[in-house]
Short mmCIF file of C-alpha atoms and ligand atoms in Angstrom, two decimals:
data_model
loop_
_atom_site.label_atom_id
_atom_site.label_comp_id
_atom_site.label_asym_id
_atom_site.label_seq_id
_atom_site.Cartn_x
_atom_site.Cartn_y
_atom_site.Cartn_z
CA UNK A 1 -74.09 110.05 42.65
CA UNK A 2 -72.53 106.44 44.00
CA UNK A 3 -75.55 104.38 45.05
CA UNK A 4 -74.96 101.43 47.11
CA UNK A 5 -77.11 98.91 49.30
CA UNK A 6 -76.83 98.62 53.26
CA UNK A 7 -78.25 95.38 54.89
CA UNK A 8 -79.07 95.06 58.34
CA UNK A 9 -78.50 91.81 59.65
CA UNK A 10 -81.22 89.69 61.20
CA UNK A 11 -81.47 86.78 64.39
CA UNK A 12 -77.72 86.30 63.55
CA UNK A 13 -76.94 89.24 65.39
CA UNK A 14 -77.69 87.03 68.37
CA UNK A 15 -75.65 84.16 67.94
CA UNK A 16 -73.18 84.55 70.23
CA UNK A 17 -69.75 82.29 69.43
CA UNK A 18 -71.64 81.31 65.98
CA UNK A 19 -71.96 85.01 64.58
CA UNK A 20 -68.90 85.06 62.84
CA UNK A 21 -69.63 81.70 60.53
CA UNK A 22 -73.51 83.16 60.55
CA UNK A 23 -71.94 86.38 59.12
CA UNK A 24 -69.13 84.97 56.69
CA UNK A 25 -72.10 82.28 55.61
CA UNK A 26 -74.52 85.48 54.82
CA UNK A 27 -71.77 87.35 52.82
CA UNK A 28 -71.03 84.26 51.23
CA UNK A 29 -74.78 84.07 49.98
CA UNK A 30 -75.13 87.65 48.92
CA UNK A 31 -71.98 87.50 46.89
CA UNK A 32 -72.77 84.37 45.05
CA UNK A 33 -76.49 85.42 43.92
CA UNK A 34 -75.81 89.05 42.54
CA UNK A 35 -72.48 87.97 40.97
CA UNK A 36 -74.06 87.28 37.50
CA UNK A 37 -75.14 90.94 37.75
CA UNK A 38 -71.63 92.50 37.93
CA UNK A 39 -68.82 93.45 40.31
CA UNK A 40 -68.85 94.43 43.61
CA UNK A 41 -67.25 95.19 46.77
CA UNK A 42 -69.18 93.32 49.64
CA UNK A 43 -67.94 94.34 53.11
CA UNK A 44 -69.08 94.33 57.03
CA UNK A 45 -68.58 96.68 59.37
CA UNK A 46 -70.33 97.62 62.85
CA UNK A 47 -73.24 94.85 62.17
CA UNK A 48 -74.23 96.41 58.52
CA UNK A 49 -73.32 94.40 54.99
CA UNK A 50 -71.90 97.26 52.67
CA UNK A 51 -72.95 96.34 48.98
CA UNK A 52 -70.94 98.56 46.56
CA UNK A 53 -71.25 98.16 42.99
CA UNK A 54 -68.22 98.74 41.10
CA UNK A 55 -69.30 98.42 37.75
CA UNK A 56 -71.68 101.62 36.09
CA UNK A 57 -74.17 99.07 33.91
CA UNK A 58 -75.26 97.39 37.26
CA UNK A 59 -79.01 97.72 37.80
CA UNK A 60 -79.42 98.01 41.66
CA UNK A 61 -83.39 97.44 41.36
CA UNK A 62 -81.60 93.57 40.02
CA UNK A 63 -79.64 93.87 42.81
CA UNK A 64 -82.25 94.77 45.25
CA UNK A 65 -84.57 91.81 43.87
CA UNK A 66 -81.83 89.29 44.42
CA UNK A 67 -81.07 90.63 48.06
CA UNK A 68 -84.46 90.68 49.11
CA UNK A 69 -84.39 86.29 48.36
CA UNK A 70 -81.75 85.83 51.08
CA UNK A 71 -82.25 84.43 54.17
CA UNK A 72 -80.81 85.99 57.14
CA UNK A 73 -81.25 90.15 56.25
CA UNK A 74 -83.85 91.63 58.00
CA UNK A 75 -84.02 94.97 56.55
CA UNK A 76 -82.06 96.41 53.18
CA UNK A 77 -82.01 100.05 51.87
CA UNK A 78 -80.44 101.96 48.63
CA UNK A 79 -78.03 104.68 50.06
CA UNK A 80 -76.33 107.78 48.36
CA UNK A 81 -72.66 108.16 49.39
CA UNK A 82 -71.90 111.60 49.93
CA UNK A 83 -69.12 112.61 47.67
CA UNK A 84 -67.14 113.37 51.04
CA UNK A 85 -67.97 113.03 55.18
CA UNK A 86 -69.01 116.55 55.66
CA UNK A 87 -72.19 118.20 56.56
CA UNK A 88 -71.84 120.22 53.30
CA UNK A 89 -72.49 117.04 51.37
CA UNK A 90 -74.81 115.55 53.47
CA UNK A 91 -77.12 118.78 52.85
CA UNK A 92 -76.41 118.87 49.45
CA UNK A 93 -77.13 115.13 48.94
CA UNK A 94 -80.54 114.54 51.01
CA UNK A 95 -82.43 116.60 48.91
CA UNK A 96 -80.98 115.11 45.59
CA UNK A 97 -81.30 111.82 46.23
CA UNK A 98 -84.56 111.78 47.67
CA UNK A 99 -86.33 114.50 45.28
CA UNK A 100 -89.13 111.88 43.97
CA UNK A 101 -89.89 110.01 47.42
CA UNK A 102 -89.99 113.43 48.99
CA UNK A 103 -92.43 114.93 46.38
CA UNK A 104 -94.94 112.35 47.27
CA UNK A 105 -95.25 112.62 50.95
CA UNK A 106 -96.59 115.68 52.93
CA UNK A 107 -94.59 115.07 56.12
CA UNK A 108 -90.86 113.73 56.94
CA UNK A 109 -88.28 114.00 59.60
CA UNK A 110 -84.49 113.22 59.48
CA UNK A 111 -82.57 110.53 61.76
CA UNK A 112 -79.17 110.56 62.21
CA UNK A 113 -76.62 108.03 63.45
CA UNK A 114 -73.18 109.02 64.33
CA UNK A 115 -71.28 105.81 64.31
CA UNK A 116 -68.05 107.80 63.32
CA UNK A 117 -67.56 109.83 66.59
CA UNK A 118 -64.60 112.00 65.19
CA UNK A 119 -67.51 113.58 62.71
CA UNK A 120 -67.67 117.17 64.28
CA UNK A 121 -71.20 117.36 64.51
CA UNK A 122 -73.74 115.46 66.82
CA UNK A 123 -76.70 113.43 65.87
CA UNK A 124 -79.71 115.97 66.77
CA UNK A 125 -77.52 118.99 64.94
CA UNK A 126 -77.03 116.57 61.65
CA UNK A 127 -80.89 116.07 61.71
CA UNK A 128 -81.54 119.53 62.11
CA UNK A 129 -79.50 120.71 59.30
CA UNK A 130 -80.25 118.40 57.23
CA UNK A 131 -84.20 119.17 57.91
CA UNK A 132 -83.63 122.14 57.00
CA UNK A 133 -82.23 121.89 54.05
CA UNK A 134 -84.95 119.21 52.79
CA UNK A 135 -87.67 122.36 53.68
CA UNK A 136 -86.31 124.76 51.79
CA UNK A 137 -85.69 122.50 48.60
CA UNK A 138 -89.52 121.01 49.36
CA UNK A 139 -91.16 123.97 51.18
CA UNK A 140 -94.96 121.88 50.85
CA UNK A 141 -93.00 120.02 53.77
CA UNK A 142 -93.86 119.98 57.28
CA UNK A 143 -91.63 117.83 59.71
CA UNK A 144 -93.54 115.36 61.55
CA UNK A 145 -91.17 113.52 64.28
CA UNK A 146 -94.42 111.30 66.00
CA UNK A 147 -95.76 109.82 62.87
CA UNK A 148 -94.06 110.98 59.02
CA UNK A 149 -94.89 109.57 55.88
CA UNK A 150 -91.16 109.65 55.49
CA UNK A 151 -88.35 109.34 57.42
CA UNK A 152 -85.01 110.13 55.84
CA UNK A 153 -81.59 108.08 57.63
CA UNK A 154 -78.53 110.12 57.68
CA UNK A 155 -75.36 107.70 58.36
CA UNK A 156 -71.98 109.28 59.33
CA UNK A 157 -69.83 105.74 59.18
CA UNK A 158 -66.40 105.21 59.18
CA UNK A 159 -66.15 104.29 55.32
CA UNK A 160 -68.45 107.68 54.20
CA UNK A 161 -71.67 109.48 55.38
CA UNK A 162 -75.14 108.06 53.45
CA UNK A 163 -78.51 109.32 53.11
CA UNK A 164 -80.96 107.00 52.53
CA UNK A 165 -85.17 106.45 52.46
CA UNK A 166 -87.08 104.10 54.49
CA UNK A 167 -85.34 100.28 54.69
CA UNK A 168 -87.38 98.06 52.54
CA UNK A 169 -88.03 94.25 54.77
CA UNK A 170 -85.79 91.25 53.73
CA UNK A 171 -86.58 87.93 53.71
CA UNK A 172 -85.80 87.40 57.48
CA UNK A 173 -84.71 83.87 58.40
CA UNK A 174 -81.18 82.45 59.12
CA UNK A 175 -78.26 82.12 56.18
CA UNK A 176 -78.55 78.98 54.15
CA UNK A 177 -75.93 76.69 55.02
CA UNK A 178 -75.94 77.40 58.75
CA UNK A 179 -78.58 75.16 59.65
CA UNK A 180 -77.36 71.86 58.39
CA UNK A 181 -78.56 69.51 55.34
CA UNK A 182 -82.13 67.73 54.38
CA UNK A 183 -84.30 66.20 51.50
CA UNK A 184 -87.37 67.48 50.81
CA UNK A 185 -89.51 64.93 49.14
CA UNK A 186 -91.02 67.53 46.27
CA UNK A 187 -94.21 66.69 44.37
CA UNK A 188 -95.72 68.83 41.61
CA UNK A 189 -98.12 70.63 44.05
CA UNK A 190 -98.67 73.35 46.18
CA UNK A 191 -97.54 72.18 49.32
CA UNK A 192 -94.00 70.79 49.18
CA UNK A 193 -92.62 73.87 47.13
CA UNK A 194 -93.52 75.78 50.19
CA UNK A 195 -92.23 73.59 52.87
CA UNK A 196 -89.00 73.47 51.09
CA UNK A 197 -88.90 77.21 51.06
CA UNK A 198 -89.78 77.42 55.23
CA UNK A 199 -86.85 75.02 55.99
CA UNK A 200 -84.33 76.99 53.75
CA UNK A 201 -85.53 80.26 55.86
CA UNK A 202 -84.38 78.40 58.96
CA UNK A 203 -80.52 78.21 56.94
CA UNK A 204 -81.23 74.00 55.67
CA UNK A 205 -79.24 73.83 52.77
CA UNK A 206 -81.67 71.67 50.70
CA UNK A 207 -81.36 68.28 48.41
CA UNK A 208 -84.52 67.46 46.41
CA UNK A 209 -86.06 63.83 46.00
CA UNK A 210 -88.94 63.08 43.42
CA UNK A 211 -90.84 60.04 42.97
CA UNK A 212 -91.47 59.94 39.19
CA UNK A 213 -93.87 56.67 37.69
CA UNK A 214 -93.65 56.97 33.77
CA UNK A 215 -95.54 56.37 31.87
CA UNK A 216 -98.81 57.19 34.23
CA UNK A 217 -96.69 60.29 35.03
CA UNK A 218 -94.89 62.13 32.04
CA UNK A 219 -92.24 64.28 31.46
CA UNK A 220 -93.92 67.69 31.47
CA UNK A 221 -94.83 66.58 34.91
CA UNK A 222 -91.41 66.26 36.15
CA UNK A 223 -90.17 69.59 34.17
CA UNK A 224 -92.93 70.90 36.24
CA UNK A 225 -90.96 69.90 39.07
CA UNK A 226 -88.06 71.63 38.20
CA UNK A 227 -89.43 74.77 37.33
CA UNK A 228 -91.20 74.74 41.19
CA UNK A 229 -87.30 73.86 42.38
CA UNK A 230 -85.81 76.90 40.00
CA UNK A 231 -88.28 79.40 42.51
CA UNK A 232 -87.19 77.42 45.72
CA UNK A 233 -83.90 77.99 44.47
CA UNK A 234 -84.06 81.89 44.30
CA UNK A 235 -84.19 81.90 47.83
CA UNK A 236 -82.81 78.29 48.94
CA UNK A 237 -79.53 78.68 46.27
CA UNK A 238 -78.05 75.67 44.03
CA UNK A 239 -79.77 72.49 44.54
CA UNK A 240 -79.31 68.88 43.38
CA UNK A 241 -82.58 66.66 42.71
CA UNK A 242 -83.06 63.12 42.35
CA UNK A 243 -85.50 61.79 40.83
CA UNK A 244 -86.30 58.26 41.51
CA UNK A 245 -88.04 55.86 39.26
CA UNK A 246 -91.23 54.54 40.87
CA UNK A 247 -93.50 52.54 38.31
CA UNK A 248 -92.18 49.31 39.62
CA UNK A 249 -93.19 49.47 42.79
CA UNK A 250 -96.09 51.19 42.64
CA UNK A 251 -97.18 48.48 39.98
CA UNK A 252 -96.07 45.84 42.58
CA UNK A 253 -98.14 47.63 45.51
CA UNK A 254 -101.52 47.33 42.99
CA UNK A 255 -101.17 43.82 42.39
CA UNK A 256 -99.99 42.40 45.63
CA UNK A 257 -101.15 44.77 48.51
CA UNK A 258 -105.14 45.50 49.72
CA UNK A 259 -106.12 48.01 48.16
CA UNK A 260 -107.17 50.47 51.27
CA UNK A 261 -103.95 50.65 51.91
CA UNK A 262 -102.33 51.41 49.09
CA UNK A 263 -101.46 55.46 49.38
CA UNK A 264 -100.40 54.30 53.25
CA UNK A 265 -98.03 51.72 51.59
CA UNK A 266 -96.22 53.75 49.36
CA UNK A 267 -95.38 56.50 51.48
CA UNK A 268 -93.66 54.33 53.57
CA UNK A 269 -92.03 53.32 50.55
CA UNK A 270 -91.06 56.69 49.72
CA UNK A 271 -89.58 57.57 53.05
CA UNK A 272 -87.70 54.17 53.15
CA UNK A 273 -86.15 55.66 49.56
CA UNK A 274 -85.50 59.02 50.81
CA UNK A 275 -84.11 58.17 53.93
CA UNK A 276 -81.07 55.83 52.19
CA UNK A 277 -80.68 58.91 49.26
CA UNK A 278 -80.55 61.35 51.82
CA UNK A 279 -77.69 59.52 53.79
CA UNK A 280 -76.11 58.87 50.76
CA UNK A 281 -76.03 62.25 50.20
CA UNK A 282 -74.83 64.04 54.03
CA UNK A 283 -78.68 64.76 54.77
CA UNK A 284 -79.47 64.16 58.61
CA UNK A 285 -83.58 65.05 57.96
CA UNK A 286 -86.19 64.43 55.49
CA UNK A 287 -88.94 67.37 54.72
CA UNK A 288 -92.50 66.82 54.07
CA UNK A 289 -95.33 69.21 52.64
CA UNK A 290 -97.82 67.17 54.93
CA UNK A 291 -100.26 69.11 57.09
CA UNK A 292 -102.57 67.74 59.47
CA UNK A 293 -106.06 66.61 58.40
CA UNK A 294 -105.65 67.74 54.48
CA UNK A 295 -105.94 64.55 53.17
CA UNK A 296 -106.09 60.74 54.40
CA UNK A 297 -102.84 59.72 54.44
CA UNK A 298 -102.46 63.33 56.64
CA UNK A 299 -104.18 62.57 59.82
CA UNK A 300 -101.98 61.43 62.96
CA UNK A 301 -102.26 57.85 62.20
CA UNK A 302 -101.30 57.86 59.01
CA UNK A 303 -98.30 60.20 59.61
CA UNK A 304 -97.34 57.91 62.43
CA UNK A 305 -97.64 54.93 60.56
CA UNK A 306 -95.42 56.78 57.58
CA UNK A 307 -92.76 58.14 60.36
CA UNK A 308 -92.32 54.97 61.21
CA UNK A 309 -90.99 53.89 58.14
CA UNK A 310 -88.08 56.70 58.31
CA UNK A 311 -85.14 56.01 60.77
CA UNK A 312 -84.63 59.55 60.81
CA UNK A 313 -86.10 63.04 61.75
CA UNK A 314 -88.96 64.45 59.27
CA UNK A 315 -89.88 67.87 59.14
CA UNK A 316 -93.50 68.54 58.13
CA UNK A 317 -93.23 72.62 58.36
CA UNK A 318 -97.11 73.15 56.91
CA UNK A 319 -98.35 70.73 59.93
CA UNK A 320 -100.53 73.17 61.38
CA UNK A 321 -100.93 75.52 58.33
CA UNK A 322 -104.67 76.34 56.32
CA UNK A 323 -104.73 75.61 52.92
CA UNK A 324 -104.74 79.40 52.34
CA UNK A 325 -101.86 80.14 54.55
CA UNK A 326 -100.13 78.12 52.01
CA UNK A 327 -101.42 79.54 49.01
CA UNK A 328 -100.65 83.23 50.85
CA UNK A 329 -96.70 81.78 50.83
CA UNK A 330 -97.18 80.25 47.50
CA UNK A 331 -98.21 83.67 45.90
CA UNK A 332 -95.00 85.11 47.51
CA UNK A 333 -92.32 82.86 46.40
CA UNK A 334 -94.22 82.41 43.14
CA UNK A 335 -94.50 79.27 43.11
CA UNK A 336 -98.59 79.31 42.50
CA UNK A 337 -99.12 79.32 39.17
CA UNK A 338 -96.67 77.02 38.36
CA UNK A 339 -98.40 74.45 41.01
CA UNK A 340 -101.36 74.77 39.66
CA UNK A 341 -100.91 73.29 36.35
CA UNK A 342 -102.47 70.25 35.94
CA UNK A 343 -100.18 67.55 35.64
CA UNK A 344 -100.20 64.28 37.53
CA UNK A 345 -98.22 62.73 40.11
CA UNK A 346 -97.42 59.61 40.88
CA UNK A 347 -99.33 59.78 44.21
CA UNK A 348 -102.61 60.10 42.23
CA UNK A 349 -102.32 57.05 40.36
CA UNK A 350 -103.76 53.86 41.61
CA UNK A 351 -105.01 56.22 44.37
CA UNK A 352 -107.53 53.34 46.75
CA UNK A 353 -111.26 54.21 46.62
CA UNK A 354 -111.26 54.16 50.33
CA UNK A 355 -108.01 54.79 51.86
CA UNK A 356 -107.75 54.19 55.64
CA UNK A 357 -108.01 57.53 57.82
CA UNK A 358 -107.30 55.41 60.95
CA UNK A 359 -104.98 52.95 60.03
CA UNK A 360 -103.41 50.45 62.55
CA UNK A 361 -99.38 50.12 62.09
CA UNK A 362 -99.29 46.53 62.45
CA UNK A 363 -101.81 46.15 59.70
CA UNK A 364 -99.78 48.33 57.50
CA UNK A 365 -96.94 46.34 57.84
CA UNK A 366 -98.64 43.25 57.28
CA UNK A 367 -100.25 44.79 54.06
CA UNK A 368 -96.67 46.09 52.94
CA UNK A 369 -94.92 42.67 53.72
CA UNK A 370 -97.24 41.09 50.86
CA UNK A 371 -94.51 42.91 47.66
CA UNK A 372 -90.91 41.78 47.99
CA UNK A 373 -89.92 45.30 47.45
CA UNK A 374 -86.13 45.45 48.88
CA UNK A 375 -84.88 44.16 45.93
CA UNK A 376 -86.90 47.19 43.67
CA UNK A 377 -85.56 49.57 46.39
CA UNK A 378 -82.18 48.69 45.09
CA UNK A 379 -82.99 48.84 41.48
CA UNK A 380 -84.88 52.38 42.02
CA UNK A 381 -81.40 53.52 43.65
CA UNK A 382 -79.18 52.60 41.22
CA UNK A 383 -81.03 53.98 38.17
CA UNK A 384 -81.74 57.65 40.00
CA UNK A 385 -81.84 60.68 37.57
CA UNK A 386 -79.70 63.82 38.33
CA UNK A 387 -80.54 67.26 37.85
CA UNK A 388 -78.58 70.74 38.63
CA UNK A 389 -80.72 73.15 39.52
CA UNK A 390 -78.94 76.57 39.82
CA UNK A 391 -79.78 80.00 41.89
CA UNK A 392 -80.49 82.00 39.06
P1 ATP B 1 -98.15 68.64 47.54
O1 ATP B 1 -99.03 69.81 47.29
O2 ATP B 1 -96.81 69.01 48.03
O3 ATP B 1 -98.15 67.72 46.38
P2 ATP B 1 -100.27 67.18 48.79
O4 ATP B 1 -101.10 67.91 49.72
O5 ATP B 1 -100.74 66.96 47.41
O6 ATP B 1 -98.81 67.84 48.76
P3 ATP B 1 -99.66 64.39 49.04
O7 ATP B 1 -99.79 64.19 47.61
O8 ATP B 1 -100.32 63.45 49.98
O9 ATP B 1 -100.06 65.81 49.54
O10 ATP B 1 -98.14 64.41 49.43
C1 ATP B 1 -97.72 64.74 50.69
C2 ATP B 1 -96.24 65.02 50.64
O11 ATP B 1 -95.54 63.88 50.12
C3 ATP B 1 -95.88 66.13 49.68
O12 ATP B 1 -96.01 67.39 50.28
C4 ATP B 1 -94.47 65.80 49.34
O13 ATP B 1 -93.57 66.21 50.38
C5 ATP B 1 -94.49 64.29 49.29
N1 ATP B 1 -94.73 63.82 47.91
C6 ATP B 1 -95.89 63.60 47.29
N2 ATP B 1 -95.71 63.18 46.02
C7 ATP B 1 -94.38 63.16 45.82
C8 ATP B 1 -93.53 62.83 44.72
N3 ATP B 1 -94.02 62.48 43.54
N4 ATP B 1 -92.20 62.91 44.90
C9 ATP B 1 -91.68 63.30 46.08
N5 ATP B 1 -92.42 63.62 47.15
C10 ATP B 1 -93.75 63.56 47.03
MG1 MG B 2 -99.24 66.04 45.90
#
């Protein structure tokens, strides 16, 4: 029996003018991440992405796993094609194909869609046949048309008629690639993993920045880094990151800058860094893992005073998140465990023993104005590290 995978499209559907780049982007996406698995035949037709394997070794629960890490599908489902568009097959099929989810339910009913309207038999009459012939291969059935544990699909399209289970939820969002470019300033920790992932569900084809201050931060701690970005890129697909050497100035902030402000200081820094990479590299935003209140350089002053620094848009996605909201996505995209290994990052060392919660922007600037740091800017650009990080 030829198994293959519908996907229902999601918000794209809505687009208007823009639904035929949202559509050609989301095909685009689905070929390129199964493509290591083997060949296949990827079509649309009447608002459904036909996924048709066309090699036998192809694992579809692979296939399924990789599918349900794009953006822009709402719902996906395994099919059986009917070995021809007759009612024949379709009642020889259903059964067949859905022996072991229909063995562990007490209760189904059959729903039929007729996009094909030369098929000689209506909707209602295809879900009555094929009802019956799901009872009398499972007589412990008992249709249930309000509320059943199980409700089996029976397509009549123009390319075939498929039976299928219930549609398993994708990962929603918009295509990657449709929603423009932007850095995401990634640390080692829970947080920025996460925001990276939110922006990529809203179709931000992502570029990755990290601050890295050897030796006070080491190399497992930046390999750490990557590993987080490998997850991100599951769902986000190829990425570039750049990691930026940071010692210098950080060592220049300690010796010539008050201490209080110290964390306040180099953020700024860090967004005056990303914001010149990011150009460099066609990004119109910069993404933070901030969120309001979590820490002292994350109340509104401090964020104001570290916007400030950035001549262009930031995106903080968590701003309004819990702590466990995050942890809730973190689990999800499996990012957790690798977050929570205990390495350090360059924003815990020389960390002030009283940072300022409520910090005035003028005395920030002051404080910042003590380091020459333009001409470490430059030297931290020019000696940036470079690493691929690919979708699978
Ligand atoms: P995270 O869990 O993402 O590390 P956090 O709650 O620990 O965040 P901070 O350490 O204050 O918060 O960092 C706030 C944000 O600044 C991070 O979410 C991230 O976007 C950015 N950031 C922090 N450290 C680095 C770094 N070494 N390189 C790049 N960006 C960083
Ligand atoms: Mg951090």
């Amino acid at each position: 029996m030829k198994e293959i995978i519908l996907i229902k499209m999601g918000e794209i559907v809505l687009k208007g003018l823009n639904r035929r780049q949202f559509e050609d982007k989301l095909i685009k996406n689905i070929k390129k991440t199964i493509k290591s698995l083997g060949e296949f035949t990827v079509k649309v037709a009447q608002s459904t992405i036909y996924v048709i394997p066309e090699d036998d070794f192809i694992d579809l629960d692979e296939v399924c796993d990789k599918i349900g890490k794009v953006f822009g599908i709402v719902t996906y489902s395994r099919a059986a094609m009917c070995e021809e568009k007759s009612l024949e097959s379709v009642l020889k099929t259903a059964p067949e194909y859905l022996a072991e989810q229909l063995k562990g339910v007490k209760t189904f009913k059959v729903e039929s869609r007729r996009s094909d309207k030369k098929f000689p038999f209506k909707s209602p009459e295809i879900s009555r046949e094929t009802g019956g012939a799901i009872l009398r291969a499972f007589p412990h059935l008992k249709v249930d048309v309000h509320n059943p544990e199980l409700t089996v699909m029976v397509e009549i399209r123009d390319f075939g008629a498929y039976v299928r289970g219930a549609a398993i939820r994708g990962a929603g969002g918009i295509p990657v690639g449709t929603g423009g470019n932007a850095a995401i300033l990634i640390s080692g920790g829970l947080d920025s993993p996460v925001a990276a992932w939110m922006m990529a569900k809203r179709g931000v084809r992502l570029t990755a920045i990290h601050f890295a201050s050897p030796p006070y931060t080491s190399e497992r701690a930046e390999q750490k880094v990557v590993k987080l970005l490998r997850k991100v890129a599951l769902y986000a697909g190829d990425l570039t990151m750049y990691t930026v050497p940071f010692t210098e100035i950080q060592e220049t902030i300690r010796k010539k800058c008050p201490e209080d402000y110290f964390t306040l200081i180099m953020r700024r820094l860090m967004m005056k860094i990303s914001e010149r990479i990011a150009r460099d590299k066609k990004c119109s935003a910069l993404i933070t893992g901030e969120s309001l209140g979590q820490v002292a350089s994350q109340t509104i002053n401090a964020i104001a005073c570290t916007d400030e620094a950035a001549n262009m848009p930031v995106f903080r996605p968590l701003i309004g998140m819990d702590k466990q909201e995050i942890i809730d996505i973190s689990y999800k995209i499996d990012t957790y465990e690798t977050s929570i290994e205990p390495y350090e990052d360059c924003c815990t060392v020389f960390t002030p023993k009283h940072p300022r919660t409520n910090p005035s922007l003028e005395k920030v600037i002051a404080a910042e104005s003590e380091g020459d740091f333009e001409p470490m800017i430059e030297t931290a650009l020019n000696n940036l590290k470079v690493t691929y990080i690919n979708n699978h």
